[in-house]
mmCIF file with all atom_site columns, C-alpha atoms in Angstrom:
data_model
loop_
_atom_site.group_PDB
_atom_site.id
_atom_site.type_symbol
_atom_site.label_atom_id
_atom_site.label_alt_id
_atom_site.label_comp_id
_atom_site.label_asym_id
_atom_site.label_entity_id
_atom_site.label_seq_id
_atom_site.pdbx_PDB_ins_code
_atom_site.Cartn_x
_atom_site.Cartn_y
_atom_site.Cartn_z
_atom_site.occupancy
_atom_site.B_iso_or_equiv
_atom_site.pdbx_formal_charge
_atom_site.auth_seq_id
_atom_site.auth_comp_id
_atom_site.auth_asym_id
_atom_site.auth_atom_id
_atom_site.pdbx_PDB_model_num
ATOM 1   C CA . MET A 1 1   ? -119.299 122.165 131.504 1.00 67.00 ? 30  MET A CA 1
ATOM 2   C CA . ASN A 1 2   ? -120.565 120.584 134.357 1.00 76.00 ? 31  ASN A CA 1
ATOM 3   C CA . LEU A 1 3   ? -118.002 119.463 136.634 1.00 90.00 ? 32  LEU A CA 1
ATOM 4   C CA . LEU A 1 4   ? -118.705 116.767 139.616 1.00 94.00 ? 33  LEU A CA 1
ATOM 5   C CA . ASN A 1 5   ? -118.354 117.754 143.248 1.00 96.00 ? 34  ASN A CA 1
ATOM 6   C CA . LEU A 1 6   ? -116.791 115.512 145.614 1.00 97.00 ? 35  LEU A CA 1
ATOM 7   C CA . GLN A 1 7   ? -120.373 113.664 146.606 1.00 97.00 ? 36  GLN A CA 1
ATOM 8   C CA . GLN A 1 8   ? -121.274 113.340 143.100 1.00 97.00 ? 37  GLN A CA 1
ATOM 9   C CA . ALA A 1 9   ? -117.819 111.402 141.886 1.00 97.00 ? 38  ALA A CA 1
ATOM 10  C CA . THR A 1 10  ? -117.996 109.385 144.859 1.00 98.00 ? 39  THR A CA 1
ATOM 11  C CA . GLU A 1 11  ? -121.725 108.328 143.676 1.00 98.00 ? 40  GLU A CA 1
ATOM 12  C CA . GLN A 1 12  ? -120.345 107.648 140.111 1.00 97.00 ? 41  GLN A CA 1
ATOM 13  C CA . LEU A 1 13  ? -117.810 105.599 141.175 1.00 98.00 ? 42  LEU A CA 1
ATOM 14  C CA . ASN A 1 14  ? -119.994 103.770 143.632 1.00 98.00 ? 43  ASN A CA 1
ATOM 15  C CA . GLN A 1 15  ? -122.249 103.362 140.533 1.00 97.00 ? 44  GLN A CA 1
ATOM 16  C CA . HIS A 1 16  ? -119.519 101.231 139.018 1.00 97.00 ? 45  HIS A CA 1
ATOM 17  C CA . GLN A 1 17  ? -118.607 104.239 136.475 1.00 97.00 ? 46  GLN A CA 1
ATOM 18  C CA . LEU A 1 18  ? -115.451 105.801 135.360 1.00 97.00 ? 47  LEU A CA 1
ATOM 19  C CA . ILE A 1 19  ? -114.683 109.487 136.085 1.00 97.00 ? 48  ILE A CA 1
ATOM 20  C CA . ILE A 1 20  ? -111.725 111.857 135.245 1.00 95.00 ? 49  ILE A CA 1
ATOM 21  C CA . TYR A 1 21  ? -110.144 113.373 138.432 1.00 95.00 ? 50  TYR A CA 1
ATOM 22  C CA . PRO A 1 22  ? -107.256 115.292 139.216 1.00 94.00 ? 51  PRO A CA 1
ATOM 23  C CA . THR A 1 23  ? -104.142 113.821 140.694 1.00 92.00 ? 52  THR A CA 1
ATOM 24  C CA . ASP A 1 24  ? -100.737 115.188 142.144 1.00 90.00 ? 53  ASP A CA 1
ATOM 25  C CA . THR A 1 25  ? -99.522  114.790 138.447 1.00 88.00 ? 54  THR A CA 1
ATOM 26  C CA . VAL A 1 26  ? -101.932 114.862 135.554 1.00 89.00 ? 55  VAL A CA 1
ATOM 27  C CA . TYR A 1 27  ? -105.634 114.562 135.016 1.00 92.00 ? 56  TYR A CA 1
ATOM 28  C CA . GLY A 1 28  ? -106.347 110.584 135.806 1.00 93.00 ? 57  GLY A CA 1
ATOM 29  C CA . ILE A 1 29  ? -109.323 108.278 134.211 1.00 94.00 ? 58  ILE A CA 1
ATOM 30  C CA . GLY A 1 30  ? -109.899 106.181 137.041 1.00 95.00 ? 59  GLY A CA 1
ATOM 31  C CA . CYS A 1 31  ? -112.693 103.601 138.632 1.00 97.00 ? 60  CYS A CA 1
ATOM 32  C CA . ARG A 1 32  ? -113.039 101.660 142.023 1.00 97.00 ? 61  ARG A CA 1
ATOM 33  C CA . ALA A 1 33  ? -110.089 99.281  142.216 1.00 96.00 ? 62  ALA A CA 1
ATOM 34  C CA . ASP A 1 34  ? -112.852 96.489  143.315 1.00 94.00 ? 63  ASP A CA 1
ATOM 35  C CA . SER A 1 35  ? -114.878 97.195  140.336 1.00 96.00 ? 64  SER A CA 1
ATOM 36  C CA . ASP A 1 36  ? -114.756 94.305  137.615 1.00 93.00 ? 65  ASP A CA 1
ATOM 37  C CA . THR A 1 37  ? -117.524 95.962  135.344 1.00 95.00 ? 66  THR A CA 1
ATOM 38  C CA . ALA A 1 38  ? -115.740 99.455  135.807 1.00 96.00 ? 67  ALA A CA 1
ATOM 39  C CA . ILE A 1 39  ? -112.012 97.884  134.946 1.00 94.00 ? 68  ILE A CA 1
ATOM 40  C CA . LYS A 1 40  ? -113.336 96.185  131.924 1.00 93.00 ? 69  LYS A CA 1
ATOM 41  C CA . ARG A 1 41  ? -114.623 99.655  131.015 1.00 93.00 ? 70  ARG A CA 1
ATOM 42  C CA . LEU A 1 42  ? -111.367 101.109 131.660 1.00 94.00 ? 71  LEU A CA 1
ATOM 43  C CA . ILE A 1 43  ? -109.143 98.856  129.547 1.00 91.00 ? 72  ILE A CA 1
ATOM 44  C CA . LYS A 1 44  ? -111.522 99.285  126.656 1.00 90.00 ? 73  LYS A CA 1
ATOM 45  C CA . ILE A 1 45  ? -110.453 102.978 126.478 1.00 87.00 ? 74  ILE A CA 1
ATOM 46  C CA . LYS A 1 46  ? -106.569 102.253 127.511 1.00 86.00 ? 75  LYS A CA 1
ATOM 47  C CA . PRO A 1 47  ? -105.740 98.767  126.736 1.00 82.00 ? 76  PRO A CA 1
ATOM 48  C CA . ARG A 1 48  ? -102.750 97.652  128.918 1.00 75.00 ? 77  ARG A CA 1
ATOM 49  C CA . LYS A 1 49  ? -100.253 94.871  129.183 1.00 69.00 ? 78  LYS A CA 1
ATOM 50  C CA . SER A 1 50  ? -98.435  96.158  132.082 1.00 73.00 ? 79  SER A CA 1
ATOM 51  C CA . GLY A 1 51  ? -101.165 96.822  134.560 1.00 76.00 ? 80  GLY A CA 1
ATOM 52  C CA . PHE A 1 52  ? -102.296 99.854  135.949 1.00 89.00 ? 81  PHE A CA 1
ATOM 53  C CA . ILE A 1 53  ? -101.173 102.328 138.788 1.00 94.00 ? 82  ILE A CA 1
ATOM 54  C CA . ILE A 1 54  ? -103.313 101.816 142.102 1.00 97.00 ? 83  ILE A CA 1
ATOM 55  C CA . LEU A 1 55  ? -103.828 105.008 143.976 1.00 97.00 ? 84  LEU A CA 1
ATOM 56  C CA . PHE A 1 56  ? -104.395 104.686 147.852 1.00 97.00 ? 85  PHE A CA 1
ATOM 57  C CA . SER A 1 57  ? -104.603 107.344 150.409 1.00 96.00 ? 86  SER A CA 1
ATOM 58  C CA . GLN A 1 58  ? -102.416 106.091 152.965 1.00 94.00 ? 87  GLN A CA 1
ATOM 59  C CA . TRP A 1 59  ? -99.820  103.238 152.929 1.00 94.00 ? 88  TRP A CA 1
ATOM 60  C CA . ASP A 1 60  ? -101.586 101.022 155.815 1.00 92.00 ? 89  ASP A CA 1
ATOM 61  C CA . ASN A 1 61  ? -104.593 100.659 153.533 1.00 94.00 ? 90  ASN A CA 1
ATOM 62  C CA . CYS A 1 62  ? -102.441 99.010  151.160 1.00 93.00 ? 91  CYS A CA 1
ATOM 63  C CA . LEU A 1 63  ? -100.290 96.221  152.542 1.00 94.00 ? 92  LEU A CA 1
ATOM 64  C CA . SER A 1 64  ? -103.157 93.563  151.741 1.00 95.00 ? 93  SER A CA 1
ATOM 65  C CA . TRP A 1 65  ? -102.713 94.086  148.182 1.00 96.00 ? 94  TRP A CA 1
ATOM 66  C CA . ILE A 1 66  ? -98.973  93.686  148.462 1.00 96.00 ? 95  ILE A CA 1
ATOM 67  C CA . LYS A 1 67  ? -97.393  89.978  148.922 1.00 94.00 ? 96  LYS A CA 1
ATOM 68  C CA . GLU A 1 68  ? -93.869  91.052  150.114 1.00 89.00 ? 97  GLU A CA 1
ATOM 69  C CA . ASP A 1 69  ? -92.538  92.664  153.603 1.00 90.00 ? 98  ASP A CA 1
ATOM 70  C CA . ILE A 1 70  ? -91.816  96.708  152.648 1.00 90.00 ? 99  ILE A CA 1
ATOM 71  C CA . ASN A 1 71  ? -90.348  99.227  155.032 1.00 90.00 ? 100 ASN A CA 1
ATOM 72  C CA . LEU A 1 72  ? -92.626  101.874 155.203 1.00 88.00 ? 101 LEU A CA 1
ATOM 73  C CA . ASN A 1 73  ? -89.818  104.327 155.595 1.00 87.00 ? 102 ASN A CA 1
ATOM 74  C CA . GLN A 1 74  ? -88.230  103.637 152.277 1.00 86.00 ? 103 GLN A CA 1
ATOM 75  C CA . LEU A 1 75  ? -91.131  104.779 150.689 1.00 90.00 ? 104 LEU A CA 1
ATOM 76  C CA . LYS A 1 76  ? -91.104  108.258 151.581 1.00 85.00 ? 105 LYS A CA 1
ATOM 77  C CA . GLN A 1 77  ? -89.860  110.156 148.828 1.00 86.00 ? 106 GLN A CA 1
ATOM 78  C CA . SER A 1 78  ? -89.910  113.681 147.655 1.00 84.00 ? 107 SER A CA 1
ATOM 79  C CA . ARG A 1 79  ? -92.228  113.708 144.854 1.00 88.00 ? 108 ARG A CA 1
ATOM 80  C CA . PRO A 1 80  ? -94.875  111.398 143.804 1.00 91.00 ? 109 PRO A CA 1
ATOM 81  C CA . THR A 1 81  ? -93.609  107.744 143.325 1.00 94.00 ? 110 THR A CA 1
ATOM 82  C CA . THR A 1 82  ? -95.028  104.517 142.398 1.00 95.00 ? 111 THR A CA 1
ATOM 83  C CA . TRP A 1 83  ? -93.798  101.416 143.609 1.00 97.00 ? 112 TRP A CA 1
ATOM 84  C CA . VAL A 1 84  ? -94.032  98.114  141.989 1.00 97.00 ? 113 VAL A CA 1
ATOM 85  C CA . PHE A 1 85  ? -94.674  95.069  144.153 1.00 97.00 ? 114 PHE A CA 1
ATOM 86  C CA . SER A 1 86  ? -95.697  91.468  144.073 1.00 96.00 ? 115 SER A CA 1
ATOM 87  C CA . ALA A 1 87  ? -99.271  91.492  144.324 1.00 96.00 ? 116 ALA A CA 1
ATOM 88  C CA . SER A 1 88  ? -101.224 89.340  146.726 1.00 96.00 ? 117 SER A CA 1
ATOM 89  C CA . GLU A 1 89  ? -104.025 86.936  145.811 1.00 94.00 ? 118 GLU A CA 1
ATOM 90  C CA . ILE A 1 90  ? -106.516 89.411  146.311 1.00 93.00 ? 119 ILE A CA 1
ATOM 91  C CA . VAL A 1 91  ? -105.424 91.840  143.538 1.00 93.00 ? 120 VAL A CA 1
ATOM 92  C CA . PRO A 1 92  ? -107.716 91.537  140.265 1.00 90.00 ? 121 PRO A CA 1
ATOM 93  C CA . SER A 1 93  ? -105.581 89.927  137.593 1.00 88.00 ? 122 SER A CA 1
ATOM 94  C CA . ALA A 1 94  ? -106.574 92.582  135.321 1.00 89.00 ? 123 ALA A CA 1
ATOM 95  C CA . LEU A 1 95  ? -104.530 95.264  137.482 1.00 92.00 ? 124 LEU A CA 1
ATOM 96  C CA . CYS A 1 96  ? -101.360 93.340  137.607 1.00 92.00 ? 125 CYS A CA 1
ATOM 97  C CA . ASN A 1 97  ? -98.716  92.939  134.911 1.00 91.00 ? 126 ASN A CA 1
ATOM 98  C CA . ASN A 1 98  ? -97.367  89.711  133.581 1.00 90.00 ? 127 ASN A CA 1
ATOM 99  C CA . GLN A 1 99  ? -95.124  88.980  136.575 1.00 92.00 ? 128 GLN A CA 1
ATOM 100 C CA . GLN A 1 100 ? -98.139  89.341  138.809 1.00 94.00 ? 129 GLN A CA 1
ATOM 101 C CA . GLU A 1 101 ? -96.866  92.566  139.921 1.00 95.00 ? 130 GLU A CA 1
ATOM 102 C CA . ILE A 1 102 ? -99.122  95.781  140.968 1.00 96.00 ? 131 ILE A CA 1
ATOM 103 C CA . ALA A 1 103 ? -98.161  99.329  140.821 1.00 96.00 ? 132 ALA A CA 1
ATOM 104 C CA . ILE A 1 104 ? -99.291  101.483 143.572 1.00 97.00 ? 133 ILE A CA 1
ATOM 105 C CA . ARG A 1 105 ? -98.891  105.076 144.919 1.00 96.00 ? 134 ARG A CA 1
ATOM 106 C CA . VAL A 1 106 ? -100.222 106.759 147.795 1.00 96.00 ? 135 VAL A CA 1
ATOM 107 C CA . THR A 1 107 ? -101.013 110.281 147.237 1.00 94.00 ? 136 THR A CA 1
ATOM 108 C CA . GLU A 1 108 ? -101.105 113.387 149.434 1.00 90.00 ? 137 GLU A CA 1
ATOM 109 C CA . HIS A 1 109 ? -103.157 115.202 146.638 1.00 94.00 ? 138 HIS A CA 1
ATOM 110 C CA . PRO A 1 110 ? -106.234 116.828 148.543 1.00 95.00 ? 139 PRO A CA 1
ATOM 111 C CA . PRO A 1 111 ? -108.943 116.074 145.510 1.00 95.00 ? 140 PRO A CA 1
ATOM 112 C CA . THR A 1 112 ? -107.476 112.556 145.227 1.00 96.00 ? 141 THR A CA 1
ATOM 113 C CA . LYS A 1 113 ? -107.102 111.387 148.748 1.00 96.00 ? 142 LYS A CA 1
ATOM 114 C CA . ASN A 1 114 ? -110.504 113.160 149.690 1.00 97.00 ? 143 ASN A CA 1
ATOM 115 C CA . LEU A 1 115 ? -112.034 110.839 147.046 1.00 97.00 ? 144 LEU A CA 1
ATOM 116 C CA . ILE A 1 116 ? -110.091 107.744 147.984 1.00 98.00 ? 145 ILE A CA 1
ATOM 117 C CA . ASP A 1 117 ? -111.350 108.121 151.421 1.00 97.00 ? 146 ASP A CA 1
ATOM 118 C CA . LYS A 1 118 ? -114.712 108.584 150.862 1.00 97.00 ? 147 LYS A CA 1
ATOM 119 C CA . ILE A 1 119 ? -115.308 105.614 148.491 1.00 97.00 ? 148 ILE A CA 1
ATOM 120 C CA . ARG A 1 120 ? -113.185 103.703 150.950 1.00 96.00 ? 149 ARG A CA 1
ATOM 121 C CA . CYS A 1 121 ? -111.707 101.743 148.289 1.00 97.00 ? 150 CYS A CA 1
ATOM 122 C CA . PRO A 1 122 ? -108.208 102.323 146.217 1.00 97.00 ? 151 PRO A CA 1
ATOM 123 C CA . ILE A 1 123 ? -108.782 103.832 142.518 1.00 97.00 ? 152 ILE A CA 1
ATOM 124 C CA . VAL A 1 124 ? -107.433 102.536 139.631 1.00 95.00 ? 153 VAL A CA 1
ATOM 125 C CA . SER A 1 125 ? -105.706 105.170 137.752 1.00 93.00 ? 154 SER A CA 1
ATOM 126 C CA . THR A 1 126 ? -104.389 106.228 134.188 1.00 91.00 ? 155 THR A CA 1
ATOM 127 C CA . SER A 1 127 ? -103.513 109.645 132.276 1.00 89.00 ? 156 SER A CA 1
ATOM 128 C CA . ALA A 1 128 ? -106.367 110.971 130.881 1.00 89.00 ? 157 ALA A CA 1
ATOM 129 C CA . ASN A 1 129 ? -105.555 110.877 127.175 1.00 82.00 ? 158 ASN A CA 1
ATOM 130 C CA . LEU A 1 130 ? -106.262 108.311 124.320 1.00 74.00 ? 159 LEU A CA 1
ATOM 131 C CA . PRO A 1 131 ? -103.058 106.310 123.615 1.00 73.00 ? 160 PRO A CA 1
ATOM 132 C CA . GLY A 1 132 ? -100.603 108.797 121.855 1.00 77.00 ? 161 GLY A CA 1
ATOM 133 C CA . GLU A 1 133 ? -102.326 111.752 122.672 1.00 81.00 ? 162 GLU A CA 1
ATOM 134 C CA . ALA A 1 134 ? -101.055 114.332 124.925 1.00 81.00 ? 163 ALA A CA 1
ATOM 135 C CA . THR A 1 135 ? -102.519 114.402 128.370 1.00 80.00 ? 164 THR A CA 1
ATOM 136 C CA . PRO A 1 136 ? -104.681 117.657 128.720 1.00 84.00 ? 165 PRO A CA 1
ATOM 137 C CA . GLU A 1 137 ? -103.745 120.088 131.664 1.00 82.00 ? 166 GLU A CA 1
ATOM 138 C CA . ASN A 1 138 ? -107.189 121.362 132.121 1.00 83.00 ? 167 ASN A CA 1
ATOM 139 C CA . PRO A 1 139 ? -110.762 120.232 131.937 1.00 82.00 ? 168 PRO A CA 1
ATOM 140 C CA . ALA A 1 140 ? -111.762 121.472 128.791 1.00 83.00 ? 169 ALA A CA 1
ATOM 141 C CA . GLY A 1 141 ? -109.187 119.470 127.104 1.00 84.00 ? 170 GLY A CA 1
ATOM 142 C CA . LEU A 1 142 ? -111.240 116.258 128.355 1.00 85.00 ? 171 LEU A CA 1
ATOM 143 C CA . LEU A 1 143 ? -114.645 116.863 127.116 1.00 79.00 ? 172 LEU A CA 1
ATOM 144 C CA . HIS A 1 144 ? -113.741 114.420 124.020 1.00 82.00 ? 173 HIS A CA 1
ATOM 145 C CA . LEU A 1 145 ? -113.218 111.594 126.082 1.00 82.00 ? 174 LEU A CA 1
ATOM 146 C CA . GLN A 1 146 ? -117.080 111.883 127.378 1.00 88.00 ? 175 GLN A CA 1
ATOM 147 C CA . LEU A 1 147 ? -116.784 111.250 131.023 1.00 92.00 ? 176 LEU A CA 1
ATOM 148 C CA . PRO A 1 148 ? -117.899 113.021 133.897 1.00 94.00 ? 177 PRO A CA 1
ATOM 149 C CA . ILE A 1 149 ? -115.018 115.267 135.282 1.00 94.00 ? 178 ILE A CA 1
ATOM 150 C CA . MET A 1 150 ? -114.264 115.865 138.818 1.00 96.00 ? 179 MET A CA 1
ATOM 151 C CA . GLU A 1 151 ? -113.506 119.665 139.700 1.00 93.00 ? 180 GLU A CA 1
ATOM 152 C CA . GLY A 1 152 ? -110.273 120.241 140.827 1.00 90.00 ? 181 GLY A CA 1
ATOM 153 C CA . ALA A 1 153 ? -106.716 121.331 139.835 1.00 89.00 ? 182 ALA A CA 1
ATOM 154 C CA . ILE A 1 154 ? -103.933 118.812 139.164 1.00 90.00 ? 183 ILE A CA 1
ATOM 155 C CA . GLY A 1 155 ? -101.048 119.082 141.123 1.00 87.00 ? 184 GLY A CA 1
ATOM 156 C CA . LYS A 1 156 ? -97.683  120.813 140.021 1.00 83.00 ? 185 LYS A CA 1
ATOM 157 C CA . HIS A 1 157 ? -95.694  117.415 139.791 1.00 85.00 ? 186 HIS A CA 1
ATOM 158 C CA . PRO A 1 158 ? -94.144  115.813 136.919 1.00 81.00 ? 187 PRO A CA 1
ATOM 159 C CA . PRO A 1 159 ? -95.288  112.231 135.859 1.00 82.00 ? 188 PRO A CA 1
ATOM 160 C CA . SER A 1 160 ? -94.690  109.880 138.987 1.00 87.00 ? 189 SER A CA 1
ATOM 161 C CA . ARG A 1 161 ? -91.181  108.084 139.487 1.00 91.00 ? 190 ARG A CA 1
ATOM 162 C CA . ILE A 1 162 ? -91.862  104.306 139.037 1.00 94.00 ? 191 ILE A CA 1
ATOM 163 C CA . ILE A 1 163 ? -89.409  102.082 141.176 1.00 95.00 ? 192 ILE A CA 1
ATOM 164 C CA . HIS A 1 164 ? -89.474  98.787  141.358 1.00 95.00 ? 193 HIS A CA 1
ATOM 165 C CA . TYR A 1 165 ? -89.599  97.955  144.911 1.00 95.00 ? 194 TYR A CA 1
ATOM 166 C CA . HIS A 1 166 ? -87.503  94.488  145.114 1.00 91.00 ? 195 HIS A CA 1
ATOM 167 C CA . SER A 1 167 ? -85.076  95.297  142.842 1.00 93.00 ? 196 SER A CA 1
ATOM 168 C CA . GLY A 1 168 ? -84.533  99.062  143.226 1.00 91.00 ? 197 GLY A CA 1
ATOM 169 C CA . LYS A 1 169 ? -84.862  99.475  139.291 1.00 94.00 ? 198 LYS A CA 1
ATOM 170 C CA . ILE A 1 170 ? -86.059  102.972 138.231 1.00 94.00 ? 199 ILE A CA 1
ATOM 171 C CA . ILE A 1 171 ? -88.448  102.418 135.623 1.00 92.00 ? 200 ILE A CA 1
ATOM 172 C CA . ARG A 1 172 ? -89.498  105.596 135.144 1.00 90.00 ? 201 ARG A CA 1
ATOM 173 C CA . ASP A 1 173 ? -87.737  108.764 136.642 1.00 86.00 ? 202 ASP A CA 1
#
């Protein structure tokens, strides 16, 4: 198995390709959030009606993607948490749910954070499994997806909690 280092993973993403990479919770399949070409490829693998999670390396970078005023202190949680916000006009519609909302998580996981910082763009993220399959916990279980895999271990966290920012409703705990 040939794993991509950070530079190789960056090159793949910058060439509008999909990669598998380690997140704070599971292995993810992702692409640049500004690549319509790559997003269309991702939708073919993982069709969605509810949009995708967009990973950022810091909250300041995602403010232009959000239509509502937010309290950054409220977003700090003890475990990985994805927040659902009203999406701004710059967000590609393929990344939104039917209510024009976007799911955003800021990651502290070093491999993912470094990748986002290196490409200078958020990453569209979904679990690295086909619909109905369990998510593999190691790179060997990802080979059947036939996508390049970035080196690095996943975090030890359960799937992220998902909270609707405006209503406070917990969508997934």
